[in-house]
């Protein structure tokens, strides 16, 4: 296996001029991943560079096929389409078995069924996407106006990650002209703005509500350092999710919320523009792990903000996205490791639980590909 040539961007300070070469390298990398991953449903690649193989109802199962569909849409090359085609069929089969699908069906069915339908017109893919939207809508708790997180006994819990799953509800509302889906999505988005996003732009990960009355009980630390800390990937979910919500609704309340989180996120970045896993984990943060997945999700949201705002105002967010992407490309990618099955290193999954620290994460890889594709003009947004 050959090492990918990085000479065209190794020393540049301008991401734009390097984008075509980076895209060519991504194609080579993803082509290699197709052979390496086979039928695996990847989540984490640790020090050995090998992605694991998770069950089909695991929340990350849609990201690898999502990469493939973006590559197909951008290149028209059939081998990407062939590798991506069957994933939503497998998910559907899992839905009629014992499973653990929950609030993250958007992460699973947006980058599979919904984009498959958009690109190919496949009616079964449309049906599966609508079924997932129905499932998510059924998790809405009217008292408190929130989408319930997880299953088991966490009946009153909701998490900021759900900001990203709202897109499947907005898509369903538009696709079949049924405003109920949008009503639910906007109600949860309002709860994100009012309860999850703090006045300074930092974000709660988990909120516990009384499911009977809707009263907020308390914030929980979740994957952040603690209840009052500032988990960087949580900020990226909120930033990107509210930017997407603005794109679907045109309601500037969500635009301003996305900007509020973006300003906080950017102000907290270290010199190389790649965030630590929690902005309040320690003082100083030297020695704390980075999280490249928080970086890539935020970047994709910043690009959305750049597209939503005119002229110089939008350019501020786009330039910030380009700075982060350039750092990721030059310092955190696996171009020189052909045997490594991930694209980016230095992801942090769940630091408080001691799980998946300094690893490759498939959702970090996905949002990296998505962001590069957006900068090259990709228009078939699914999130």
Short mmCIF file of C-alpha atoms in Angstrom, two decimals:
data_model
loop_
_atom_site.label_atom_id
_atom_site.label_comp_id
_atom_site.label_asym_id
_atom_site.label_seq_id
_atom_site.Cartn_x
_atom_site.Cartn_y
_atom_site.Cartn_z
CA UNK A 1 0.00 0.00 0.00
CA UNK A 2 1.34 3.40 -0.98
CA UNK A 3 1.44 6.52 1.15
CA UNK A 4 -0.76 9.37 -0.13
CA UNK A 5 1.25 12.32 -1.46
CA UNK A 6 0.63 15.34 0.77
CA UNK A 7 3.15 17.68 -0.85
CA UNK A 8 0.42 19.80 -2.47
CA UNK A 9 -0.93 20.95 0.89
CA UNK A 10 1.70 20.15 3.53
CA UNK A 11 3.03 23.71 3.65
CA UNK A 12 0.12 25.77 2.34
CA UNK A 13 -1.70 28.34 4.44
CA UNK A 14 -4.62 28.49 1.99
CA UNK A 15 -7.02 25.57 2.13
CA UNK A 16 -8.90 26.68 -0.99
CA UNK A 17 -5.98 26.13 -3.31
CA UNK A 18 -5.38 22.68 -1.85
CA UNK A 19 -8.99 21.44 -2.01
CA UNK A 20 -8.77 19.61 -5.37
CA UNK A 21 -5.69 17.68 -4.24
CA UNK A 22 -7.29 16.89 -0.87
CA UNK A 23 -10.39 15.58 -2.64
CA UNK A 24 -8.27 13.33 -4.85
CA UNK A 25 -6.54 12.01 -1.73
CA UNK A 26 -9.90 11.39 -0.07
CA UNK A 27 -11.06 9.34 -3.03
CA UNK A 28 -7.93 7.22 -2.79
CA UNK A 29 -8.41 6.85 0.95
CA UNK A 30 -12.10 5.90 0.75
CA UNK A 31 -11.42 3.45 -2.09
CA UNK A 32 -8.91 1.76 0.19
CA UNK A 33 -11.38 1.79 3.09
CA UNK A 34 -13.97 -0.03 0.96
CA UNK A 35 -11.59 -2.95 0.66
CA UNK A 36 -10.46 -2.76 4.27
CA UNK A 37 -13.88 -2.44 5.90
CA UNK A 38 -15.84 -4.89 3.79
CA UNK A 39 -19.21 -5.41 5.51
CA UNK A 40 -18.15 -3.90 8.84
CA UNK A 41 -20.26 -1.24 10.54
CA UNK A 42 -17.44 0.93 11.94
CA UNK A 43 -17.39 3.13 15.00
CA UNK A 44 -13.89 3.29 16.52
CA UNK A 45 -10.37 2.55 15.24
CA UNK A 46 -7.86 2.39 18.08
CA UNK A 47 -4.06 2.18 18.05
CA UNK A 48 -4.02 -0.81 15.67
CA UNK A 49 -5.83 1.29 13.07
CA UNK A 50 -8.58 -1.27 12.53
CA UNK A 51 -12.18 -0.17 12.72
CA UNK A 52 -14.46 -2.26 14.92
CA UNK A 53 -17.73 -3.80 13.73
CA UNK A 54 -20.78 -2.61 15.63
CA UNK A 55 -24.37 -3.84 15.55
CA UNK A 56 -26.70 -2.30 12.99
CA UNK A 57 -28.80 -0.42 15.56
CA UNK A 58 -25.72 1.31 16.99
CA UNK A 59 -25.98 5.08 16.58
CA UNK A 60 -22.97 5.43 14.29
CA UNK A 61 -24.07 2.84 11.71
CA UNK A 62 -25.11 5.41 9.10
CA UNK A 63 -21.88 7.37 8.83
CA UNK A 64 -19.80 4.98 6.72
CA UNK A 65 -22.50 4.53 4.07
CA UNK A 66 -23.02 8.30 4.30
CA UNK A 67 -19.42 8.83 3.23
CA UNK A 68 -20.00 6.49 0.30
CA UNK A 69 -23.12 8.32 -0.84
CA UNK A 70 -21.33 11.69 -0.73
CA UNK A 71 -18.49 10.23 -2.79
CA UNK A 72 -20.99 8.87 -5.29
CA UNK A 73 -22.83 12.17 -5.56
CA UNK A 74 -19.60 14.09 -6.05
CA UNK A 75 -17.96 11.72 -8.54
CA UNK A 76 -20.70 9.65 -10.18
CA UNK A 77 -18.54 6.55 -9.71
CA UNK A 78 -20.68 3.45 -9.48
CA UNK A 79 -18.52 1.53 -7.00
CA UNK A 80 -19.46 4.03 -4.27
CA UNK A 81 -23.16 3.58 -5.05
CA UNK A 82 -22.82 -0.19 -5.02
CA UNK A 83 -21.04 -0.18 -1.66
CA UNK A 84 -23.65 2.15 -0.12
CA UNK A 85 -26.83 0.69 -1.58
CA UNK A 86 -27.88 -2.04 0.85
CA UNK A 87 -27.27 -0.33 4.19
CA UNK A 88 -30.75 1.08 4.73
CA UNK A 89 -32.24 -2.28 3.75
CA UNK A 90 -30.22 -3.89 6.53
CA UNK A 91 -31.37 -1.22 8.99
CA UNK A 92 -34.99 -1.88 8.10
CA UNK A 93 -34.58 -5.58 8.75
CA UNK A 94 -33.18 -4.72 12.17
CA UNK A 95 -36.24 -2.59 12.99
CA UNK A 96 -38.48 -5.69 12.94
CA UNK A 97 -36.18 -7.57 15.30
CA UNK A 98 -35.22 -6.89 18.90
CA UNK A 99 -33.29 -3.65 18.65
CA UNK A 100 -32.13 -0.51 20.43
CA UNK A 101 -33.04 2.23 17.95
CA UNK A 102 -33.71 5.54 19.72
CA UNK A 103 -33.26 9.30 19.28
CA UNK A 104 -30.41 8.81 16.79
CA UNK A 105 -32.42 7.36 13.90
CA UNK A 106 -31.61 10.56 12.03
CA UNK A 107 -27.92 9.69 12.19
CA UNK A 108 -28.79 6.25 10.80
CA UNK A 109 -31.40 6.99 8.11
CA UNK A 110 -30.48 10.49 6.85
CA UNK A 111 -27.10 9.41 5.38
CA UNK A 112 -28.60 6.17 4.02
CA UNK A 113 -32.32 6.17 3.13
CA UNK A 114 -32.86 9.90 2.68
CA UNK A 115 -29.80 10.61 0.55
CA UNK A 116 -30.37 7.37 -1.38
CA UNK A 117 -33.86 8.56 -2.24
CA UNK A 118 -32.61 12.03 -3.16
CA UNK A 119 -29.94 10.68 -5.49
CA UNK A 120 -31.71 7.70 -7.02
CA UNK A 121 -35.44 8.17 -6.49
CA UNK A 122 -35.67 4.77 -4.83
CA UNK A 123 -39.19 4.55 -3.36
CA UNK A 124 -38.26 1.99 -0.74
CA UNK A 125 -35.56 4.34 0.54
CA UNK A 126 -38.17 7.12 0.82
CA UNK A 127 -40.46 4.78 2.75
CA UNK A 128 -37.68 3.84 5.16
CA UNK A 129 -36.78 7.47 5.75
CA UNK A 130 -40.40 8.32 6.51
CA UNK A 131 -40.68 5.37 8.89
CA UNK A 132 -37.63 6.65 10.76
CA UNK A 133 -39.18 10.13 10.96
CA UNK A 134 -42.38 8.60 12.34
CA UNK A 135 -40.36 6.69 14.93
CA UNK A 136 -38.51 9.83 16.04
CA UNK A 137 -41.71 11.88 16.19
CA UNK A 138 -43.17 9.23 18.48
CA UNK A 139 -40.43 9.97 21.02
CA UNK A 140 -41.63 13.55 21.56
CA UNK A 141 -42.69 14.35 25.12
CA UNK A 142 -45.37 17.06 24.97
CA UNK A 143 -44.79 18.11 28.58
CA UNK A 144 -41.41 19.82 28.40
CA UNK A 145 -41.31 19.79 24.57
CA UNK A 146 -38.35 17.46 24.15
CA UNK A 147 -37.33 14.35 22.25
CA UNK A 148 -36.63 11.55 24.68
CA UNK A 149 -33.06 10.20 24.68
CA UNK A 150 -32.11 6.54 24.72
CA UNK A 151 -34.36 3.75 26.01
CA UNK A 152 -34.56 1.71 29.24
CA UNK A 153 -35.33 3.86 32.29
CA UNK A 154 -34.16 7.25 30.98
CA UNK A 155 -37.72 8.41 30.32
CA UNK A 156 -37.20 12.09 31.13
CA UNK A 157 -33.74 12.53 29.60
CA UNK A 158 -32.98 14.56 26.51
CA UNK A 159 -29.60 15.29 24.92
CA UNK A 160 -28.15 18.02 22.75
CA UNK A 161 -27.07 15.45 20.13
CA UNK A 162 -30.72 15.31 19.04
CA UNK A 163 -30.24 18.73 17.46
CA UNK A 164 -28.71 16.90 14.53
CA UNK A 165 -31.55 14.39 14.19
CA UNK A 166 -34.17 17.08 13.65
CA UNK A 167 -33.35 17.21 9.95
CA UNK A 168 -35.18 13.95 9.30
CA UNK A 169 -38.35 15.51 10.72
CA UNK A 170 -37.98 18.64 8.60
CA UNK A 171 -37.33 16.50 5.52
CA UNK A 172 -40.43 14.38 6.19
CA UNK A 173 -42.59 17.48 6.63
CA UNK A 174 -41.43 18.83 3.28
CA UNK A 175 -41.54 15.49 1.48
CA UNK A 176 -45.16 14.62 2.29
CA UNK A 177 -46.53 18.05 3.18
CA UNK A 178 -47.35 17.09 6.77
CA UNK A 179 -46.53 19.96 9.15
CA UNK A 180 -46.76 17.79 12.28
CA UNK A 181 -43.15 16.70 11.78
CA UNK A 182 -42.00 20.32 11.58
CA UNK A 183 -44.03 21.27 14.65
CA UNK A 184 -42.24 18.61 16.68
CA UNK A 185 -38.82 19.53 15.29
CA UNK A 186 -39.31 23.22 16.04
CA UNK A 187 -40.65 22.51 19.53
CA UNK A 188 -37.53 20.48 20.37
CA UNK A 189 -35.30 23.11 18.74
CA UNK A 190 -36.92 25.73 20.96
CA UNK A 191 -36.03 23.61 23.98
CA UNK A 192 -32.44 23.43 22.74
CA UNK A 193 -32.31 27.21 22.46
CA UNK A 194 -34.03 27.86 25.79
CA UNK A 195 -32.62 25.09 27.97
CA UNK A 196 -29.54 23.46 26.43
CA UNK A 197 -27.63 26.52 25.19
CA UNK A 198 -26.36 28.62 28.09
CA UNK A 199 -26.13 32.43 27.95
CA UNK A 200 -22.37 32.32 27.26
CA UNK A 201 -22.81 29.96 24.28
CA UNK A 202 -21.65 26.81 26.06
CA UNK A 203 -23.96 23.82 25.99
CA UNK A 204 -25.43 21.25 28.36
CA UNK A 205 -25.10 17.65 27.17
CA UNK A 206 -27.98 15.98 29.04
CA UNK A 207 -31.01 17.52 30.69
CA UNK A 208 -33.31 15.57 32.98
CA UNK A 209 -36.99 16.53 32.89
CA UNK A 210 -39.99 15.32 34.84
CA UNK A 211 -41.80 13.52 32.00
CA UNK A 212 -45.18 14.06 33.65
CA UNK A 213 -44.96 17.81 34.19
CA UNK A 214 -42.15 18.80 31.82
CA UNK A 215 -40.32 20.58 34.64
CA UNK A 216 -36.54 20.72 34.23
CA UNK A 217 -34.92 18.76 37.05
CA UNK A 218 -31.19 19.15 36.45
CA UNK A 219 -28.35 19.06 33.92
CA UNK A 220 -26.18 15.94 33.86
CA UNK A 221 -22.53 15.70 32.90
CA UNK A 222 -22.90 12.97 30.30
CA UNK A 223 -19.83 12.81 28.09
CA UNK A 224 -18.59 16.15 29.37
CA UNK A 225 -16.34 16.71 32.37
CA UNK A 226 -19.32 17.52 34.60
CA UNK A 227 -22.81 19.10 34.71
CA UNK A 228 -21.39 22.62 34.43
CA UNK A 229 -18.56 21.87 32.03
CA UNK A 230 -18.39 22.48 28.30
CA UNK A 231 -18.17 19.32 26.21
CA UNK A 232 -16.86 20.41 22.83
CA UNK A 233 -18.73 17.86 20.72
CA UNK A 234 -21.95 18.89 22.43
CA UNK A 235 -21.26 22.44 21.27
CA UNK A 236 -20.66 21.19 17.73
CA UNK A 237 -23.96 19.25 17.73
CA UNK A 238 -25.81 22.40 18.81
CA UNK A 239 -23.96 24.70 16.40
CA UNK A 240 -24.52 22.47 13.38
CA UNK A 241 -28.02 21.42 14.40
CA UNK A 242 -29.28 24.97 14.88
CA UNK A 243 -27.67 26.06 11.61
CA UNK A 244 -29.52 23.23 9.88
CA UNK A 245 -32.76 24.20 11.65
CA UNK A 246 -32.38 27.73 10.35
CA UNK A 247 -31.83 26.40 6.82
CA UNK A 248 -35.10 24.46 7.02
CA UNK A 249 -37.21 27.13 8.74
CA UNK A 250 -35.73 30.53 7.94
CA UNK A 251 -36.37 31.44 11.60
CA UNK A 252 -33.57 33.72 12.74
CA UNK A 253 -33.93 32.59 16.34
CA UNK A 254 -32.11 29.41 15.32
CA UNK A 255 -29.56 31.32 13.27
CA UNK A 256 -28.70 33.49 16.26
CA UNK A 257 -28.46 30.41 18.48
CA UNK A 258 -26.03 28.78 16.06
CA UNK A 259 -23.96 31.98 15.96
CA UNK A 260 -23.94 32.21 19.74
CA UNK A 261 -22.51 28.70 20.07
CA UNK A 262 -20.11 29.27 17.16
CA UNK A 263 -18.62 32.36 18.78
CA UNK A 264 -18.09 30.51 22.05
CA UNK A 265 -16.62 27.46 20.27
CA UNK A 266 -14.18 29.52 18.21
CA UNK A 267 -13.11 31.61 21.22
CA UNK A 268 -12.18 28.42 23.10
CA UNK A 269 -9.99 26.87 20.40
CA UNK A 270 -6.27 26.38 21.04
CA UNK A 271 -3.56 27.63 18.70
CA UNK A 272 -3.93 24.78 16.21
CA UNK A 273 -7.72 25.33 15.96
CA UNK A 274 -8.63 21.75 17.00
CA UNK A 275 -10.68 21.64 20.22
CA UNK A 276 -9.93 19.80 23.41
CA UNK A 277 -12.62 17.31 24.36
CA UNK A 278 -14.10 19.64 26.99
CA UNK A 279 -13.37 23.35 27.15
CA UNK A 280 -13.65 23.29 30.97
CA UNK A 281 -11.98 19.99 31.77
CA UNK A 282 -8.99 21.68 33.39
CA UNK A 283 -7.17 24.97 33.63
CA UNK A 284 -4.96 25.06 31.69
CA UNK A 285 -6.09 22.44 29.16
CA UNK A 286 -2.54 21.39 28.24
CA UNK A 287 -2.41 17.62 28.21
CA UNK A 288 -6.15 17.11 27.83
CA UNK A 289 -7.13 15.05 24.76
CA UNK A 290 -8.32 16.74 21.59
CA UNK A 291 -11.49 15.73 19.78
CA UNK A 292 -11.23 15.91 16.02
CA UNK A 293 -14.83 14.74 15.71
CA UNK A 294 -16.00 17.88 17.52
CA UNK A 295 -13.87 19.86 15.08
CA UNK A 296 -15.33 18.32 11.92
CA UNK A 297 -18.97 18.56 13.00
CA UNK A 298 -18.46 22.19 14.00
CA UNK A 299 -16.71 22.90 10.70
CA UNK A 300 -19.66 21.60 8.72
CA UNK A 301 -21.97 23.81 10.79
CA UNK A 302 -19.71 26.82 10.29
CA UNK A 303 -19.91 26.28 6.54
CA UNK A 304 -23.72 26.34 6.87
CA UNK A 305 -23.47 29.65 8.72
CA UNK A 306 -21.14 30.99 6.05
CA UNK A 307 -23.70 30.11 3.39
CA UNK A 308 -26.62 31.55 5.37
CA UNK A 309 -25.14 35.00 5.93
CA UNK A 310 -24.21 37.60 3.32
CA UNK A 311 -20.83 38.94 2.33
CA UNK A 312 -18.24 39.62 4.97
CA UNK A 313 -20.50 38.37 7.76
CA UNK A 314 -20.70 34.90 6.27
CA UNK A 315 -17.04 34.90 5.26
CA UNK A 316 -16.00 35.07 8.92
CA UNK A 317 -17.49 31.61 9.54
CA UNK A 318 -16.23 30.14 6.30
CA UNK A 319 -12.67 31.31 7.01
CA UNK A 320 -12.87 29.83 10.50
CA UNK A 321 -14.03 26.52 9.01
CA UNK A 322 -11.14 26.57 6.55
CA UNK A 323 -8.59 27.18 9.32
CA UNK A 324 -9.84 24.19 11.30
CA UNK A 325 -9.99 21.96 8.23
CA UNK A 326 -6.47 22.89 7.17
CA UNK A 327 -5.12 21.99 10.60
CA UNK A 328 -6.96 18.67 10.55
CA UNK A 329 -5.66 17.93 7.05
CA UNK A 330 -2.06 18.81 7.83
CA UNK A 331 -1.68 17.47 11.36
CA UNK A 332 -4.38 14.92 12.25
CA UNK A 333 -5.01 12.78 9.17
CA UNK A 334 -3.70 9.32 8.26
CA UNK A 335 -2.34 10.08 4.79
CA UNK A 336 0.98 8.48 5.74
CA UNK A 337 -0.64 5.37 7.25
CA UNK A 338 -2.19 3.34 4.42
CA UNK A 339 -2.92 0.45 6.76
CA UNK A 340 -5.01 2.69 9.07
CA UNK A 341 -8.72 2.38 8.32
CA UNK A 342 -9.75 5.80 9.65
CA UNK A 343 -9.23 9.21 8.07
CA UNK A 344 -8.59 11.33 11.19
CA UNK A 345 -6.76 10.61 14.44
CA UNK A 346 -7.21 12.16 17.90
CA UNK A 347 -10.92 11.67 18.38
CA UNK A 348 -12.35 11.40 21.89
CA UNK A 349 -15.46 9.33 22.39
CA UNK A 350 -16.32 9.28 26.10
CA UNK A 351 -13.53 10.59 28.31
CA UNK A 352 -15.40 10.36 31.66
CA UNK A 353 -16.03 6.65 31.02
CA UNK A 354 -12.43 6.14 29.88
CA UNK A 355 -13.68 4.95 26.49
CA UNK A 356 -12.26 5.64 23.04
CA UNK A 357 -9.63 8.29 23.72
CA UNK A 358 -7.18 9.31 20.98
CA UNK A 359 -8.87 7.18 18.33
CA UNK A 360 -10.42 7.48 14.90
CA UNK A 361 -14.19 7.95 15.01
CA UNK A 362 -16.35 7.25 11.97
CA UNK A 363 -18.53 10.31 12.56
CA UNK A 364 -15.40 12.47 12.68
CA UNK A 365 -14.42 10.98 9.33
CA UNK A 366 -17.93 11.54 7.96
CA UNK A 367 -18.12 15.23 8.84
CA UNK A 368 -14.61 15.77 7.45
CA UNK A 369 -15.72 14.36 4.10
CA UNK A 370 -18.99 16.29 4.28
CA UNK A 371 -17.20 19.57 5.00
CA UNK A 372 -14.67 19.15 2.18
CA UNK A 373 -17.52 18.25 -0.20
CA UNK A 374 -19.48 21.35 0.86
CA UNK A 375 -16.50 23.59 0.15
CA UNK A 376 -16.27 22.00 -3.30
CA UNK A 377 -19.93 22.83 -3.99
CA UNK A 378 -21.86 19.79 -2.75
CA UNK A 379 -25.53 20.77 -2.49
CA UNK A 380 -27.45 17.62 -1.47
CA UNK A 381 -27.51 18.45 2.24
CA UNK A 382 -29.14 15.73 4.34
CA UNK A 383 -28.46 16.95 7.87
#
